[in-house]
Each structure stands twice: as structure tokens, then as C-alpha cells.
JSON list of C-alpha atoms in Angstrom, two decimals:
[
{"chain": "Y", "resi": 23, "resn": "MET", "atom": "CA", "xyz": [61.98, 30.10, 86.75]},
{"chain": "Y", "resi": 24, "resn": "GLN", "atom": "CA", "xyz": [65.30, 31.94, 86.91]},
{"chain": "Y", "resi": 25, "resn": "ARG", "atom": "CA", "xyz": [64.26, 34.13, 83.96]},
{"chain": "Y", "resi": 26, "resn": "LEU", "atom": "CA", "xyz": [61.02, 35.02, 85.74]},
{"chain": "Y", "resi": 27, "resn": "VAL", "atom": "CA", "xyz": [62.90, 36.01, 88.89]},
{"chain": "Y", "resi": 28, "resn": "GLN", "atom": "CA", "xyz": [65.36, 38.09, 86.85]},
{"chain": "Y", "resi": 29, "resn": "THR", "atom": "CA", "xyz": [62.51, 39.83, 85.05]},
{"chain": "Y", "resi": 30, "resn": "ILE", "atom": "CA", "xyz": [60.68, 40.59, 88.31]},
{"chain": "Y", "resi": 31, "resn": "LEU", "atom": "CA", "xyz": [63.86, 41.97, 89.91]},
{"chain": "Y", "resi": 32, "resn": "PHE", "atom": "CA", "xyz": [64.58, 44.07, 86.82]},
{"chain": "Y", "resi": 33, "resn": "LEU", "atom": "CA", "xyz": [61.03, 45.46, 86.79]},
{"chain": "Y", "resi": 34, "resn": "ALA", "atom": "CA", "xyz": [61.19, 46.27, 90.50]},
{"chain": "Y", "resi": 35, "resn": "LEU", "atom": "CA", "xyz": [64.50, 48.10, 90.04]},
{"chain": "Y", "resi": 36, "resn": "TRP", "atom": "CA", "xyz": [63.23, 49.87, 86.91]},
{"chain": "Y", "resi": 37, "resn": "LEU", "atom": "CA", "xyz": [60.07, 50.96, 88.71]},
{"chain": "Y", "resi": 38, "resn": "ALA", "atom": "CA", "xyz": [62.06, 52.22, 91.68]},
{"chain": "Y", "resi": 39, "resn": "ILE", "atom": "CA", "xyz": [64.38, 54.22, 89.45]},
{"chain": "Y", "resi": 40, "resn": "GLY", "atom": "CA", "xyz": [61.85, 55.14, 86.76]},
{"chain": "Y", "resi": 41, "resn": "CYS", "atom": "CA", "xyz": [58.98, 56.29, 88.96]},
{"chain": "Y", "resi": 42, "resn": "THR", "atom": "CA", "xyz": [60.40, 59.66, 89.84]},
{"chain": "Y", "resi": 43, "resn": "PRO", "atom": "CA", "xyz": [58.32, 62.32, 88.08]},
{"chain": "Y", "resi": 44, "resn": "PRO", "atom": "CA", "xyz": [60.05, 65.15, 86.26]},
{"chain": "Y", "resi": 45, "resn": "PRO", "atom": "CA", "xyz": [60.56, 68.39, 88.17]},
{"chain": "Y", "resi": 46, "resn": "PRO", "atom": "CA", "xyz": [57.67, 70.89, 88.16]},
{"chain": "Y", "resi": 47, "resn": "GLY", "atom": "CA", "xyz": [57.84, 73.00, 85.03]},
{"chain": "Y", "resi": 48, "resn": "GLY", "atom": "CA", "xyz": [59.69, 70.24, 83.17]},
{"chain": "Y", "resi": 49, "resn": "PRO", "atom": "CA", "xyz": [63.39, 69.48, 82.77]},
{"chain": "Y", "resi": 50, "resn": "ALA", "atom": "CA", "xyz": [65.89, 72.28, 83.32]},
{"chain": "Y", "resi": 51, "resn": "PRO", "atom": "CA", "xyz": [67.71, 73.77, 80.33]},
{"chain": "Y", "resi": 52, "resn": "ALA", "atom": "CA", "xyz": [71.26, 72.56, 79.82]},
{"chain": "Y", "resi": 53, "resn": "THR", "atom": "CA", "xyz": [74.12, 74.63, 81.13]},
{"chain": "Y", "resi": 54, "resn": "ASP", "atom": "CA", "xyz": [76.86, 75.99, 78.89]},
{"chain": "Y", "resi": 55, "resn": "ALA", "atom": "CA", "xyz": [79.22, 73.45, 80.46]},
{"chain": "Y", "resi": 56, "resn": "GLN", "atom": "CA", "xyz": [76.90, 70.54, 79.58]},
{"chain": "Y", "resi": 57, "resn": "ARG", "atom": "CA", "xyz": [76.59, 71.78, 76.00]},
{"chain": "Y", "resi": 58, "resn": "ALA", "atom": "CA", "xyz": [80.36, 72.20, 75.70]},
{"chain": "Y", "resi": 59, "resn": "GLU", "atom": "CA", "xyz": [80.96, 68.70, 77.10]},
{"chain": "Y", "resi": 60, "resn": "LEU", "atom": "CA", "xyz": [78.67, 67.08, 74.51]},
{"chain": "Y", "resi": 61, "resn": "ALA", "atom": "CA", "xyz": [80.18, 69.17, 71.70]},
{"chain": "Y", "resi": 62, "resn": "LEU", "atom": "CA", "xyz": [83.66, 68.08, 72.78]},
{"chain": "Y", "resi": 63, "resn": "ALA", "atom": "CA", "xyz": [82.58, 64.42, 72.84]},
{"chain": "Y", "resi": 64, "resn": "LEU", "atom": "CA", "xyz": [81.13, 64.78, 69.34]},
{"chain": "Y", "resi": 65, "resn": "ARG", "atom": "CA", "xyz": [84.37, 66.31, 68.08]},
{"chain": "Y", "resi": 66, "resn": "ALA", "atom": "CA", "xyz": [86.37, 63.55, 69.75]},
{"chain": "Y", "resi": 67, "resn": "MET", "atom": "CA", "xyz": [84.64, 60.94, 67.55]},
{"chain": "Y", "resi": 68, "resn": "SER", "atom": "CA", "xyz": [86.68, 62.07, 64.52]},
{"chain": "Y", "resi": 69, "resn": "PRO", "atom": "CA", "xyz": [89.03, 64.90, 63.57]},
{"chain": "Y", "resi": 70, "resn": "ALA", "atom": "CA", "xyz": [86.72, 65.48, 60.59]},
{"chain": "Y", "resi": 71, "resn": "VAL", "atom": "CA", "xyz": [83.82, 66.60, 62.84]},
{"chain": "Y", "resi": 72, "resn": "ASP", "atom": "CA", "xyz": [83.40, 70.36, 62.48]},
{"chain": "Y", "resi": 73, "resn": "ALA", "atom": "CA", "xyz": [83.43, 72.28, 65.78]},
{"chain": "Y", "resi": 74, "resn": "ASN", "atom": "CA", "xyz": [80.52, 74.52, 64.77]},
{"chain": "Y", "resi": 75, "resn": "GLU", "atom": "CA", "xyz": [78.43, 71.52, 63.75]},
{"chain": "Y", "resi": 76, "resn": "ALA", "atom": "CA", "xyz": [79.23, 69.76, 67.02]},
{"chain": "Y", "resi": 77, "resn": "ARG", "atom": "CA", "xyz": [78.14, 72.80, 69.00]},
{"chain": "Y", "resi": 78, "resn": "ARG", "atom": "CA", "xyz": [74.98, 73.21, 66.92]},
{"chain": "Y", "resi": 79, "resn": "LEU", "atom": "CA", "xyz": [74.09, 69.55, 67.37]},
{"chain": "Y", "resi": 80, "resn": "ALA", "atom": "CA", "xyz": [74.65, 69.82, 71.12]},
{"chain": "Y", "resi": 81, "resn": "ASP", "atom": "CA", "xyz": [72.37, 72.86, 71.32]},
{"chain": "Y", "resi": 82, "resn": "VAL", "atom": "CA", "xyz": [69.57, 71.18, 69.38]},
{"chain": "Y", "resi": 83, "resn": "ALA", "atom": "CA", "xyz": [70.00, 67.89, 71.26]},
{"chain": "Y", "resi": 84, "resn": "PHE", "atom": "CA", "xyz": [69.56, 69.65, 74.60]},
{"chain": "Y", "resi": 85, "resn": "ASP", "atom": "CA", "xyz": [66.89, 72.20, 73.55]},
{"chain": "Y", "resi": 86, "resn": "HIS", "atom": "CA", "xyz": [64.53, 70.22, 71.32]},
{"chain": "Y", "resi": 87, "resn": "PRO", "atom": "CA", "xyz": [63.61, 67.62, 73.99]},
{"chain": "Y", "resi": 88, "resn": "LEU", "atom": "CA", "xyz": [62.39, 70.45, 76.24]},
{"chain": "Y", "resi": 89, "resn": "LEU", "atom": "CA", "xyz": [59.88, 71.40, 73.52]},
{"chain": "Y", "resi": 90, "resn": "LEU", "atom": "CA", "xyz": [58.93, 67.76, 73.03]},
{"chain": "Y", "resi": 91, "resn": "ALA", "atom": "CA", "xyz": [58.36, 67.28, 76.77]},
{"chain": "Y", "resi": 92, "resn": "ARG", "atom": "CA", "xyz": [55.80, 70.09, 76.66]},
{"chain": "Y", "resi": 93, "resn": "ALA", "atom": "CA", "xyz": [54.20, 68.79, 73.45]},
{"chain": "Y", "resi": 94, "resn": "TYR", "atom": "CA", "xyz": [54.00, 65.26, 74.87]},
{"chain": "Y", "resi": 95, "resn": "LYS", "atom": "CA", "xyz": [52.57, 66.63, 78.13]},
{"chain": "Y", "resi": 96, "resn": "ILE", "atom": "CA", "xyz": [55.18, 64.88, 80.27]},
{"chain": "Y", "resi": 97, "resn": "THR", "atom": "CA", "xyz": [54.13, 64.95, 83.93]},
{"chain": "Y", "resi": 98, "resn": "ASP", "atom": "CA", "xyz": [55.23, 61.49, 85.03]},
{"chain": "Y", "resi": 99, "resn": "SER", "atom": "CA", "xyz": [58.22, 59.18, 84.86]},
{"chain": "Y", "resi": 100, "resn": "PRO", "atom": "CA", "xyz": [58.88, 57.62, 81.44]},
{"chain": "Y", "resi": 101, "resn": "PHE", "atom": "CA", "xyz": [57.42, 54.30, 82.61]},
{"chain": "Y", "resi": 102, "resn": "VAL", "atom": "CA", "xyz": [54.16, 55.84, 83.82]},
{"chain": "Y", "resi": 103, "resn": "HIS", "atom": "CA", "xyz": [53.96, 58.12, 80.79]},
{"chain": "Y", "resi": 104, "resn": "ASN", "atom": "CA", "xyz": [54.30, 55.10, 78.48]},
{"chain": "Y", "resi": 105, "resn": "ILE", "atom": "CA", "xyz": [51.33, 53.47, 80.20]},
{"chain": "Y", "resi": 106, "resn": "LYS", "atom": "CA", "xyz": [49.29, 56.64, 79.67]},
{"chain": "Y", "resi": 107, "resn": "VAL", "atom": "CA", "xyz": [50.26, 56.83, 75.98]},
{"chain": "Y", "resi": 108, "resn": "ASN", "atom": "CA", "xyz": [49.36, 53.18, 75.46]},
{"chain": "Y", "resi": 109, "resn": "ARG", "atom": "CA", "xyz": [45.99, 53.77, 77.16]},
{"chain": "Y", "resi": 110, "resn": "GLY", "atom": "CA", "xyz": [45.33, 56.80, 74.92]},
{"chain": "Y", "resi": 111, "resn": "GLU", "atom": "CA", "xyz": [45.56, 59.34, 77.77]},
{"chain": "Y", "resi": 112, "resn": "LYS", "atom": "CA", "xyz": [48.64, 61.13, 76.38]},
{"chain": "Y", "resi": 113, "resn": "PRO", "atom": "CA", "xyz": [49.41, 61.99, 72.75]},
{"chain": "Y", "resi": 114, "resn": "ARG", "atom": "CA", "xyz": [53.01, 60.81, 72.34]},
{"chain": "Y", "resi": 115, "resn": "GLY", "atom": "CA", "xyz": [56.10, 60.08, 74.38]},
{"chain": "Y", "resi": 116, "resn": "LEU", "atom": "CA", "xyz": [57.10, 56.47, 73.81]},
{"chain": "Y", "resi": 117, "resn": "CYS", "atom": "CA", "xyz": [60.84, 56.09, 73.19]},
{"chain": "Y", "resi": 118, "resn": "TYR", "atom": "CA", "xyz": [60.36, 55.72, 69.45]},
{"chain": "Y", "resi": 119, "resn": "HIS", "atom": "CA", "xyz": [58.34, 58.97, 69.37]},
{"chain": "Y", "resi": 120, "resn": "TRP", "atom": "CA", "xyz": [61.26, 60.80, 71.00]},
{"chain": "Y", "resi": 121, "resn": "ALA", "atom": "CA", "xyz": [63.71, 59.15, 68.57]},
{"chain": "Y", "resi": 122, "resn": "GLU", "atom": "CA", "xyz": [61.54, 59.92, 65.55]},
{"chain": "Y", "resi": 123, "resn": "ASP", "atom": "CA", "xyz": [61.03, 63.57, 66.50]},
{"chain": "Y", "resi": 124, "resn": "MET", "atom": "CA", "xyz": [64.68, 64.07, 67.47]},
{"chain": "Y", "resi": 125, "resn": "GLU", "atom": "CA", "xyz": [65.85, 62.54, 64.20]},
{"chain": "Y", "resi": 126, "resn": "THR", "atom": "CA", "xyz": [63.50, 64.79, 62.21]},
{"chain": "Y", "resi": 127, "resn": "ARG", "atom": "CA", "xyz": [64.73, 67.91, 63.99]},
{"chain": "Y", "resi": 128, "resn": "LEU", "atom": "CA", "xyz": [68.43, 67.02, 63.82]},
{"chain": "Y", "resi": 129, "resn": "LEU", "atom": "CA", "xyz": [68.20, 66.19, 60.11]},
{"chain": "Y", "resi": 130, "resn": "GLN", "atom": "CA", "xyz": [66.87, 69.70, 59.48]},
{"chain": "Y", "resi": 131, "resn": "GLU", "atom": "CA", "xyz": [70.33, 70.97, 60.42]},
{"chain": "Y", "resi": 132, "resn": "GLU", "atom": "CA", "xyz": [71.83, 69.26, 57.34]},
{"chain": "Y", "resi": 133, "resn": "PHE", "atom": "CA", "xyz": [75.09, 68.39, 59.05]},
{"chain": "Y", "resi": 134, "resn": "ARG", "atom": "CA", "xyz": [77.99, 67.60, 56.72]},
{"chain": "Y", "resi": 135, "resn": "THR", "atom": "CA", "xyz": [80.41, 66.15, 59.26]},
{"chain": "Y", "resi": 136, "resn": "LEU", "atom": "CA", "xyz": [77.92, 64.34, 61.49]},
{"chain": "Y", "resi": 137, "resn": "ALA", "atom": "CA", "xyz": [75.43, 61.62, 60.61]},
{"chain": "Y", "resi": 138, "resn": "ILE", "atom": "CA", "xyz": [72.15, 61.17, 62.48]},
{"chain": "Y", "resi": 139, "resn": "ARG", "atom": "CA", "xyz": [71.05, 57.56, 62.78]},
{"chain": "Y", "resi": 140, "resn": "ARG", "atom": "CA", "xyz": [68.32, 55.62, 64.52]},
{"chain": "Y", "resi": 141, "resn": "ALA", "atom": "CA", "xyz": [69.13, 52.70, 66.78]},
{"chain": "Y", "resi": 142, "resn": "ILE", "atom": "CA", "xyz": [67.13, 50.05, 68.59]},
{"chain": "Y", "resi": 143, "resn": "SER", "atom": "CA", "xyz": [68.14, 47.93, 71.54]},
{"chain": "Y", "resi": 144, "resn": "PRO", "atom": "CA", "xyz": [66.04, 44.80, 71.07]},
{"chain": "Y", "resi": 145, "resn": "VAL", "atom": "CA", "xyz": [64.53, 42.67, 73.83]},
{"chain": "Y", "resi": 146, "resn": "ARG", "atom": "CA", "xyz": [67.08, 40.37, 75.41]},
{"chain": "Y", "resi": 147, "resn": "PRO", "atom": "CA", "xyz": [67.28, 38.29, 78.60]},
{"chain": "Y", "resi": 148, "resn": "ALA", "atom": "CA", "xyz": [68.96, 41.02, 80.66]},
{"chain": "Y", "resi": 149, "resn": "ASN", "atom": "CA", "xyz": [66.55, 43.69, 79.38]},
{"chain": "Y", "resi": 150, "resn": "PRO", "atom": "CA", "xyz": [62.96, 42.64, 78.63]},
{"chain": "Y", "resi": 151, "resn": "PHE", "atom": "CA", "xyz": [62.09, 45.95, 76.93]},
{"chain": "Y", "resi": 152, "resn": "GLU", "atom": "CA", "xyz": [62.94, 47.24, 73.47]},
{"chain": "Y", "resi": 153, "resn": "HIS", "atom": "CA", "xyz": [64.27, 50.79, 73.36]},
{"chain": "Y", "resi": 154, "resn": "SER", "atom": "CA", "xyz": [64.77, 53.28, 70.51]},
{"chain": "Y", "resi": 155, "resn": "THR", "atom": "CA", "xyz": [67.04, 56.28, 70.29]},
{"chain": "Y", "resi": 156, "resn": "VAL", "atom": "CA", "xyz": [69.07, 58.54, 68.02]},
{"chain": "Y", "resi": 157, "resn": "VAL", "atom": "CA", "xyz": [72.82, 58.20, 67.57]},
{"chain": "Y", "resi": 158, "resn": "ALA", "atom": "CA", "xyz": [75.23, 60.75, 66.13]},
{"chain": "Y", "resi": 159, "resn": "THR", "atom": "CA", "xyz": [78.25, 59.35, 64.29]},
{"chain": "Y", "resi": 160, "resn": "PRO", "atom": "CA", "xyz": [80.80, 60.63, 61.83]},
{"chain": "Y", "resi": 161, "resn": "PRO", "atom": "CA", "xyz": [79.50, 59.88, 58.30]},
{"chain": "Y", "resi": 162, "resn": "GLY", "atom": "CA", "xyz": [80.24, 56.27, 57.33]},
{"chain": "Y", "resi": 163, "resn": "ALA", "atom": "CA", "xyz": [81.30, 55.25, 60.83]},
{"chain": "Y", "resi": 164, "resn": "PRO", "atom": "CA", "xyz": [79.73, 52.23, 62.51]},
{"chain": "Y", "resi": 165, "resn": "LEU", "atom": "CA", "xyz": [76.99, 52.79, 65.07]},
{"chain": "Y", "resi": 166, "resn": "SER", "atom": "CA", "xyz": [79.38, 51.68, 67.82]},
{"chain": "Y", "resi": 167, "resn": "ALA", "atom": "CA", "xyz": [81.54, 54.75, 67.10]},
{"chain": "Y", "resi": 168, "resn": "GLY", "atom": "CA", "xyz": [78.67, 57.11, 67.89]},
{"chain": "Y", "resi": 169, "resn": "ILE", "atom": "CA", "xyz": [77.05, 58.93, 70.77]},
{"chain": "Y", "resi": 170, "resn": "ILE", "atom": "CA", "xyz": [73.55, 58.16, 72.01]},
{"chain": "Y", "resi": 171, "resn": "LEU", "atom": "CA", "xyz": [71.18, 61.12, 72.27]},
{"chain": "Y", "resi": 172, "resn": "ASP", "atom": "CA", "xyz": [68.29, 59.85, 74.41]},
{"chain": "Y", "resi": 173, "resn": "PRO", "atom": "CA", "xyz": [65.76, 62.30, 75.90]},
{"chain": "Y", "resi": 174, "resn": "TRP", "atom": "CA", "xyz": [63.22, 59.55, 76.77]},
{"chain": "Y", "resi": 175, "resn": "ARG", "atom": "CA", "xyz": [65.07, 58.17, 79.82]},
{"chain": "Y", "resi": 176, "resn": "PHE", "atom": "CA", "xyz": [64.61, 61.34, 81.87]},
{"chain": "Y", "resi": 177, "resn": "GLY", "atom": "CA", "xyz": [61.40, 62.73, 80.38]},
{"chain": "Y", "resi": 178, "resn": "GLY", "atom": "CA", "xyz": [63.01, 65.41, 78.22]},
{"chain": "Y", "resi": 179, "resn": "ALA", "atom": "CA", "xyz": [66.34, 65.93, 79.95]},
{"chain": "Y", "resi": 180, "resn": "LEU", "atom": "CA", "xyz": [68.93, 64.67, 77.46]},
{"chain": "Y", "resi": 181, "resn": "TYR", "atom": "CA", "xyz": [70.90, 61.57, 78.38]},
{"chain": "Y", "resi": 182, "resn": "TRP", "atom": "CA", "xyz": [73.96, 61.09, 76.22]},
{"chain": "Y", "resi": 183, "resn": "THR", "atom": "CA", "xyz": [76.89, 58.70, 76.26]},
{"chain": "Y", "resi": 184, "resn": "PRO", "atom": "CA", "xyz": [79.10, 56.86, 73.78]},
{"chain": "Y", "resi": 185, "resn": "VAL", "atom": "CA", "xyz": [77.28, 53.81, 72.40]},
{"chain": "Y", "resi": 186, "resn": "THR", "atom": "CA", "xyz": [79.97, 51.49, 73.76]},
{"chain": "Y", "resi": 187, "resn": "GLU", "atom": "CA", "xyz": [79.47, 52.80, 77.30]},
{"chain": "Y", "resi": 188, "resn": "ASP", "atom": "CA", "xyz": [75.71, 52.23, 77.41]},
{"chain": "Y", "resi": 189, "resn": "THR", "atom": "CA", "xyz": [76.11, 48.67, 78.64]},
{"chain": "Y", "resi": 190, "resn": "GLY", "atom": "CA", "xyz": [72.47, 48.23, 79.63]},
{"chain": "Y", "resi": 191, "resn": "HIS", "atom": "CA", "xyz": [71.55, 48.10, 75.95]},
{"chain": "Y", "resi": 192, "resn": "ASP", "atom": "CA", "xyz": [72.59, 46.24, 72.82]},
{"chain": "Y", "resi": 193, "resn": "TRP", "atom": "CA", "xyz": [72.32, 49.10, 70.32]},
{"chain": "Y", "resi": 194, "resn": "ARG", "atom": "CA", "xyz": [71.93, 48.08, 66.69]},
{"chain": "Y", "resi": 195, "resn": "PRO", "atom": "CA", "xyz": [70.95, 49.95, 63.52]},
{"chain": "Y", "resi": 196, "resn": "ARG", "atom": "CA", "xyz": [67.18, 50.41, 63.42]},
{"chain": "Y", "resi": 197, "resn": "ASN", "atom": "CA", "xyz": [66.76, 49.04, 59.90]},
{"chain": "Y", "resi": 198, "resn": "GLU", "atom": "CA", "xyz": [68.63, 45.86, 60.83]},
{"chain": "Y", "resi": 199, "resn": "VAL", "atom": "CA", "xyz": [66.39, 45.20, 63.85]},
{"chain": "Y", "resi": 200, "resn": "LEU", "atom": "CA", "xyz": [63.20, 45.97, 61.90]},
{"chain": "Y", "resi": 201, "resn": "ARG", "atom": "CA", "xyz": [64.29, 43.64, 59.09]},
{"chain": "Y", "resi": 202, "resn": "GLU", "atom": "CA", "xyz": [64.86, 40.81, 61.59]},
{"chain": "Y", "resi": 203, "resn": "LYS", "atom": "CA", "xyz": [61.43, 41.40, 63.14]},
{"chain": "Y", "resi": 204, "resn": "GLN", "atom": "CA", "xyz": [59.80, 41.28, 59.69]},
{"chain": "Y", "resi": 205, "resn": "LEU", "atom": "CA", "xyz": [61.57, 38.01, 58.87]},
{"chain": "Y", "resi": 206, "resn": "ARG", "atom": "CA", "xyz": [60.36, 36.51, 62.17]},
{"chain": "Y", "resi": 207, "resn": "ARG", "atom": "CA", "xyz": [56.78, 37.60, 61.43]},
{"chain": "Y", "resi": 208, "resn": "LEU", "atom": "CA", "xyz": [56.96, 36.09, 57.95]},
{"chain": "Y", "resi": 209, "resn": "ALA", "atom": "CA", "xyz": [58.36, 32.83, 59.34]},
{"chain": "Y", "resi": 210, "resn": "LEU", "atom": "CA", "xyz": [55.55, 32.64, 61.90]},
{"chain": "Y", "resi": 211, "resn": "ALA", "atom": "CA", "xyz": [52.93, 33.37, 59.27]},
{"chain": "Y", "resi": 212, "resn": "ALA", "atom": "CA", "xyz": [54.32, 30.59, 57.04]},
{"chain": "Y", "resi": 213, "resn": "ARG", "atom": "CA", "xyz": [53.85, 27.95, 59.77]}
]
């Protein structure tokens, strides 16, 4: 019963926060200060991160979601948009679509001092929804050393933060989570 109450309260809060539609005309472009702040945070991950690469990643991370928001025909909050995608009324725009398309675009940059990785926050008691995103890390660094680049949360306006500071999620490498899901499916099928 307690889990049901927690889930209902979480959904009510999520709906209250997540039901604000994006501004008319879509999200606003990032300011120079916002771009510089993300570039600085990327550089702070490791002295090996090249300043030009950090700035280029920041530019793409802020600009590409604006194009995706138009392509996905975002006119509602992420929650409402997800319902429309799942009902076949909108083409794309689930969190994994954003992550997939962001990863594809960022990998085109062929960064040498930054790695682009996919992450999933699986379902857990405090958060009944799975979420996917892209994370930038120094090459070879653990996911926890990276920065989340998540345009889904605000319908195309980039949300970014260090992985360790995104306490509402339990970010793990995508391949690890998918492997665990496959093993669970196989175990269920064997019963």
C-alpha cells in the first residue's frame, strides 16, 4: 500500500511539474554564458579535455535539441508528448529517441578528448519510470565522472548536470541495463 501511495504522489508531482508546455516557437537558444558554463564544466572533468572540443560539444548539445524539437513536433510537456508518441500521434520524442539522436549527432564530431556514452536510469521504487540520456565523459572514465546532456526533460531545452548531482536517477551504462533486462526476459521465458 505504501508503494502505491508513493507512486501516486510521485505521479501527481510529476504531472504538476511536467505538464507545462514549451514556450510558443519552441525552446529559446542558449546564451553565450550558458554555453561557456557547460564548456567549463566539461573541461573541469579532466585536464586532458581540450577547450575547443568542450566548446564545440556545448554548442552542439544546446543547438541540436532545438532541431530535434521541431522534427519531433514538440508542442506539449514531455509527459503529454510521450503519450502522443505511444498513441502514434507524434513521430518521435521519447527519452530514448532524444538520447539516440543526440548520441548520433555528437559522435559525428569525432571528439578525441571527450567520450559520448548512453545511460539509462532503470525503474526503481523512488522513480517508477525508466529514463535514457547521453553522458559526456573523458575517455576511459566511469559514467559517474561525466555530465548528463538531457534535452528530453524540457522538450528541447538542454538540461545538463554532473551525473553525481542528478539524484533523482540511478544512471548506469546503457549496455549494462539492457543486458540485465535480457537476462530477466530469458529467466522468465525459461519458467
